[in-house]
CSV table of C-alpha atoms in Angstrom, one decimal:
chain,number,residue,atom,x,y,z
A,1,MET,CA,47.5,-21.3,33.0
A,2,THR,CA,49.8,-23.9,32.1
A,3,ASN,CA,53.7,-22.8,30.7
A,4,ASN,CA,53.3,-25.7,27.9
A,5,ILE,CA,53.7,-23.6,25.0
A,6,GLN,CA,52.1,-25.4,23.1
A,7,ASP,CA,48.5,-24.5,25.1
A,8,ILE,CA,49.3,-21.6,25.6
A,9,ILE,CA,49.3,-20.9,21.8
A,10,LEU,CA,46.3,-23.0,21.7
A,11,TYR,CA,44.7,-21.0,24.3
A,12,ARG,CA,45.5,-17.5,23.3
A,13,ARG,CA,42.7,-15.2,23.1
A,14,THR,CA,41.8,-12.1,22.0
A,15,VAL,CA,38.9,-10.3,24.8
A,16,LYS,CA,37.1,-6.8,24.8
A,17,PRO,CA,38.6,-4.1,26.7
A,18,THR,CA,34.2,-4.4,28.0
A,19,ALA,CA,35.3,-7.6,29.2
A,20,MET,CA,37.5,-6.4,31.9
A,21,ASN,CA,36.7,-6.3,35.1
A,22,SER,CA,39.2,-3.4,35.8
A,23,LYS,CA,41.4,-4.8,38.4
A,24,LYS,CA,45.5,-4.0,38.1
A,25,ILE,CA,48.3,-5.7,36.5
A,26,ASP,CA,51.8,-5.0,38.7
A,27,ASP,CA,54.1,-2.6,36.1
A,28,GLU,CA,56.6,-5.2,37.3
A,29,THR,CA,54.2,-7.7,35.6
A,30,ILE,CA,53.8,-6.0,32.3
A,31,ARG,CA,58.0,-5.1,32.6
A,32,GLU,CA,58.0,-8.6,32.4
A,33,LEU,CA,56.1,-8.9,28.9
A,34,LEU,CA,57.6,-5.9,27.7
A,35,GLN,CA,61.7,-8.4,28.4
A,36,LEU,CA,59.8,-11.1,26.5
A,37,ALA,CA,58.6,-9.1,23.9
A,38,ASP,CA,62.0,-7.7,23.2
A,39,TRP,CA,63.0,-11.0,21.7
A,40,ALA,CA,61.0,-11.0,18.8
A,41,PRO,CA,62.9,-11.8,15.4
A,42,THR,CA,64.2,-8.6,13.7
A,43,HIS,CA,66.2,-9.3,10.4
A,44,GLY,CA,69.9,-7.1,10.6
A,45,LEU,CA,68.8,-6.8,14.5
A,46,THR,CA,66.4,-3.6,14.0
A,47,GLU,CA,64.2,-4.1,16.3
A,48,PRO,CA,61.7,-1.4,15.3
A,49,TRP,CA,59.2,-2.1,17.8
A,50,TYR,CA,59.0,0.7,20.0
A,51,PHE,CA,56.3,0.5,22.9
A,52,VAL,CA,54.5,3.2,25.3
A,53,VAL,CA,52.7,2.3,28.4
A,54,TYR,CA,49.8,3.8,30.0
A,55,SER,CA,49.1,3.0,33.0
A,56,GLY,CA,46.9,4.5,36.3
A,57,ASP,CA,45.3,7.3,35.0
A,58,LYS,CA,47.4,8.2,31.7
A,59,VAL,CA,45.1,4.9,30.5
A,60,GLN,CA,42.4,7.6,30.7
A,61,GLN,CA,43.8,10.2,30.0
A,62,PHE,CA,45.0,8.2,26.7
A,63,CYS,CA,41.7,7.8,26.1
A,64,THR,CA,40.6,11.0,25.4
A,65,ASP,CA,43.7,12.8,23.1
A,66,HIS,CA,42.0,9.6,20.7
A,67,ALA,CA,39.1,10.4,21.0
A,68,GLU,CA,40.3,14.3,20.5
A,69,LEU,CA,42.1,13.1,17.8
A,70,TYR,CA,39.2,12.0,16.0
A,71,LYS,CA,37.1,14.1,16.6
A,72,GLN,CA,39.1,16.9,15.4
A,73,TYR,CA,39.8,15.3,12.6
A,74,THR,CA,37.2,13.1,10.8
A,75,PRO,CA,35.2,15.0,8.1
A,76,ALA,CA,31.9,15.6,9.6
A,77,ALA,CA,30.3,13.8,6.9
A,78,GLN,CA,32.5,10.8,8.5
A,79,TYR,CA,32.3,11.4,12.0
A,80,ILE,CA,30.1,8.6,14.4
A,81,PRO,CA,29.5,10.2,17.8
A,82,GLY,CA,29.3,6.5,18.9
A,83,ASN,CA,32.5,5.9,17.8
A,84,TYR,CA,33.9,9.0,20.0
A,85,ASP,CA,32.6,7.5,22.8
A,86,LYS,CA,33.8,4.5,22.1
A,87,LEU,CA,36.7,5.5,21.9
A,88,LYS,CA,36.9,8.3,25.2
A,89,SER,CA,35.4,4.9,27.1
A,90,GLN,CA,36.9,1.2,25.5
A,91,GLY,CA,40.0,2.0,28.8
A,92,ASP,CA,37.7,2.2,31.5
A,93,LEU,CA,37.9,-1.6,32.8
A,94,ALA,CA,41.7,-2.1,31.3
A,95,SER,CA,44.4,-1.9,33.0
A,96,HIS,CA,47.1,-1.1,31.1
A,97,VAL,CA,47.1,0.8,27.7
A,98,ILE,CA,49.7,0.5,25.1
A,99,ALA,CA,50.4,2.0,21.7
A,100,VAL,CA,52.7,-0.1,19.5
A,101,VAL,CA,54.9,1.2,17.6
A,102,MET,CA,57.3,0.4,14.0
A,103,ARG,CA,60.2,2.9,14.2
A,104,ARG,CA,62.2,1.9,11.4
A,105,GLY,CA,65.8,0.8,11.5
A,106,ALA,CA,68.0,3.3,9.9
A,107,ASN,CA,69.2,0.1,6.9
A,108,PRO,CA,67.4,0.6,3.7
A,109,LYS,CA,68.0,-3.0,2.5
A,110,ILE,CA,65.5,-4.4,5.1
A,111,PRO,CA,62.1,-3.7,3.3
A,112,GLU,CA,59.1,-2.4,5.5
A,113,ILE,CA,57.1,-5.2,5.5
A,114,GLU,CA,59.8,-7.2,7.4
A,115,GLU,CA,60.2,-4.5,10.3
A,116,VAL,CA,56.9,-4.6,10.2
A,117,ALA,CA,57.0,-8.6,10.8
A,118,ALA,CA,59.5,-8.1,13.6
A,119,THR,CA,56.7,-5.6,15.8
A,120,ALA,CA,54.0,-7.9,15.3
A,121,CYS,CA,56.1,-10.9,16.1
A,122,ALA,CA,57.0,-9.3,19.2
A,123,VAL,CA,53.5,-8.3,20.1
A,124,GLU,CA,52.9,-11.7,19.9
A,125,ASN,CA,55.4,-12.8,22.6
A,126,LEU,CA,54.0,-10.2,24.7
A,127,TRP,CA,50.4,-12.0,24.0
A,128,LEU,CA,51.5,-15.2,25.0
A,129,ALA,CA,53.3,-14.4,27.5
A,130,ALA,CA,50.4,-12.4,29.1
A,131,THR,CA,48.0,-15.4,27.9
A,132,ALA,CA,50.7,-17.6,30.2
A,133,LYS,CA,49.8,-15.4,33.3
A,134,ASN,CA,46.3,-14.7,32.5
A,135,ILE,CA,46.1,-12.0,31.3
A,136,ALA,CA,43.5,-10.8,28.6
A,137,VAL,CA,45.1,-8.9,25.7
A,138,TYR,CA,43.2,-6.4,22.9
A,139,TRP,CA,45.0,-6.1,19.6
A,140,GLY,CA,42.9,-2.8,18.2
A,141,SER,CA,43.5,-0.9,15.6
A,142,GLY,CA,40.2,1.3,15.1
A,143,GLY,CA,39.6,5.4,15.4
A,144,MET,CA,42.6,7.6,14.5
A,145,THR,CA,45.3,4.4,14.7
A,146,TYR,CA,46.3,4.8,10.6
A,147,SER,CA,45.8,8.2,10.5
A,148,PRO,CA,48.6,11.0,10.2
A,149,ALA,CA,46.9,12.9,13.7
A,150,MET,CA,47.9,9.5,15.4
A,151,GLN,CA,51.9,9.2,14.2
A,152,ASP,CA,52.2,13.5,14.7
A,153,TYR,CA,51.0,12.2,18.4
A,154,PHE,CA,53.7,10.6,19.2
A,155,GLY,CA,56.2,12.4,17.5
A,156,LEU,CA,56.9,9.6,14.8
A,157,ARG,CA,58.6,10.2,11.9
A,158,ASP,CA,56.8,9.6,8.0
A,159,GLU,CA,58.5,6.3,7.9
A,160,ASP,CA,57.4,5.0,11.3
A,161,LYS,CA,54.1,2.8,12.0
A,162,VAL,CA,51.6,3.0,14.8
A,163,MET,CA,50.1,-1.1,14.0
A,164,GLY,CA,47.8,-0.2,17.0
A,165,PHE,CA,47.2,-0.1,20.8
A,166,LEU,CA,47.1,-3.4,23.4
A,167,TYR,CA,44.9,-3.2,26.3
A,168,LEU,CA,45.7,-5.7,28.8
A,169,GLY,CA,43.5,-6.7,32.7
A,170,TYR,CA,41.6,-9.5,33.9
A,171,THR,CA,39.0,-10.3,33.2
A,172,GLU,CA,36.1,-12.8,34.4
A,173,GLU,CA,35.4,-14.5,31.6
A,174,ALA,CA,35.3,-18.0,31.1
A,175,PRO,CA,38.2,-18.7,28.3
A,176,ARG,CA,36.7,-19.3,24.9
A,177,THR,CA,37.3,-22.0,22.5
A,178,GLY,CA,39.4,-21.3,19.1
A,179,ARG,CA,38.2,-22.1,16.2
A,180,ARG,CA,39.8,-21.7,12.7
A,181,VAL,CA,37.6,-21.2,9.5
A,182,LYS,CA,39.9,-22.7,6.8
A,183,PRO,CA,41.3,-25.9,7.2
A,184,LEU,CA,45.1,-25.7,7.2
A,185,GLU,CA,45.1,-28.5,4.2
A,186,ASP,CA,44.2,-25.0,2.1
A,187,LYS,CA,46.5,-23.7,3.6
A,188,VAL,CA,49.5,-25.4,2.4
A,189,LYS,CA,50.9,-26.5,0.2
A,190,TRP,CA,53.5,-29.5,0.7
A,191,MET,CA,56.1,-30.1,-2.0
């Protein structure tokens, strides 16, 4: 991979955890990615991003806990055993799982959407840095991600938001060509 920012942006892709190869990423490399995430733009310097990093045996423990939350809090009529199995095994081939949380700042003048956007920018910084290091990333938001049970699991306040889980690992999969569905001209209006 190149260190050219244009190439890194163009080659950034989602790689599902099932395409990862279980090779471990050094924890120091994860720290480097988090240090770059920490340089995201933030209105009022609230720095609302908060990451919970699972490595080693803790990856499987988190996946098991997530599956158990799904089993415990999903009404019987909506419960799907395959979803439980998927949540439980989602991290089997990943090296690390990082919970992405927006912890609301204390300044009420800053709208929640700006805190969410800043946290998403931190994720993009991390993802681009991972791409430059040939690390595969998947941002999952299924299962119990947005539930009160998951907020309780992390000990969050009502105003905080779990925004998803990043699965990181290596893959043997060749980089895929990117595509856009709508032309840029449909998304931009020049004045």
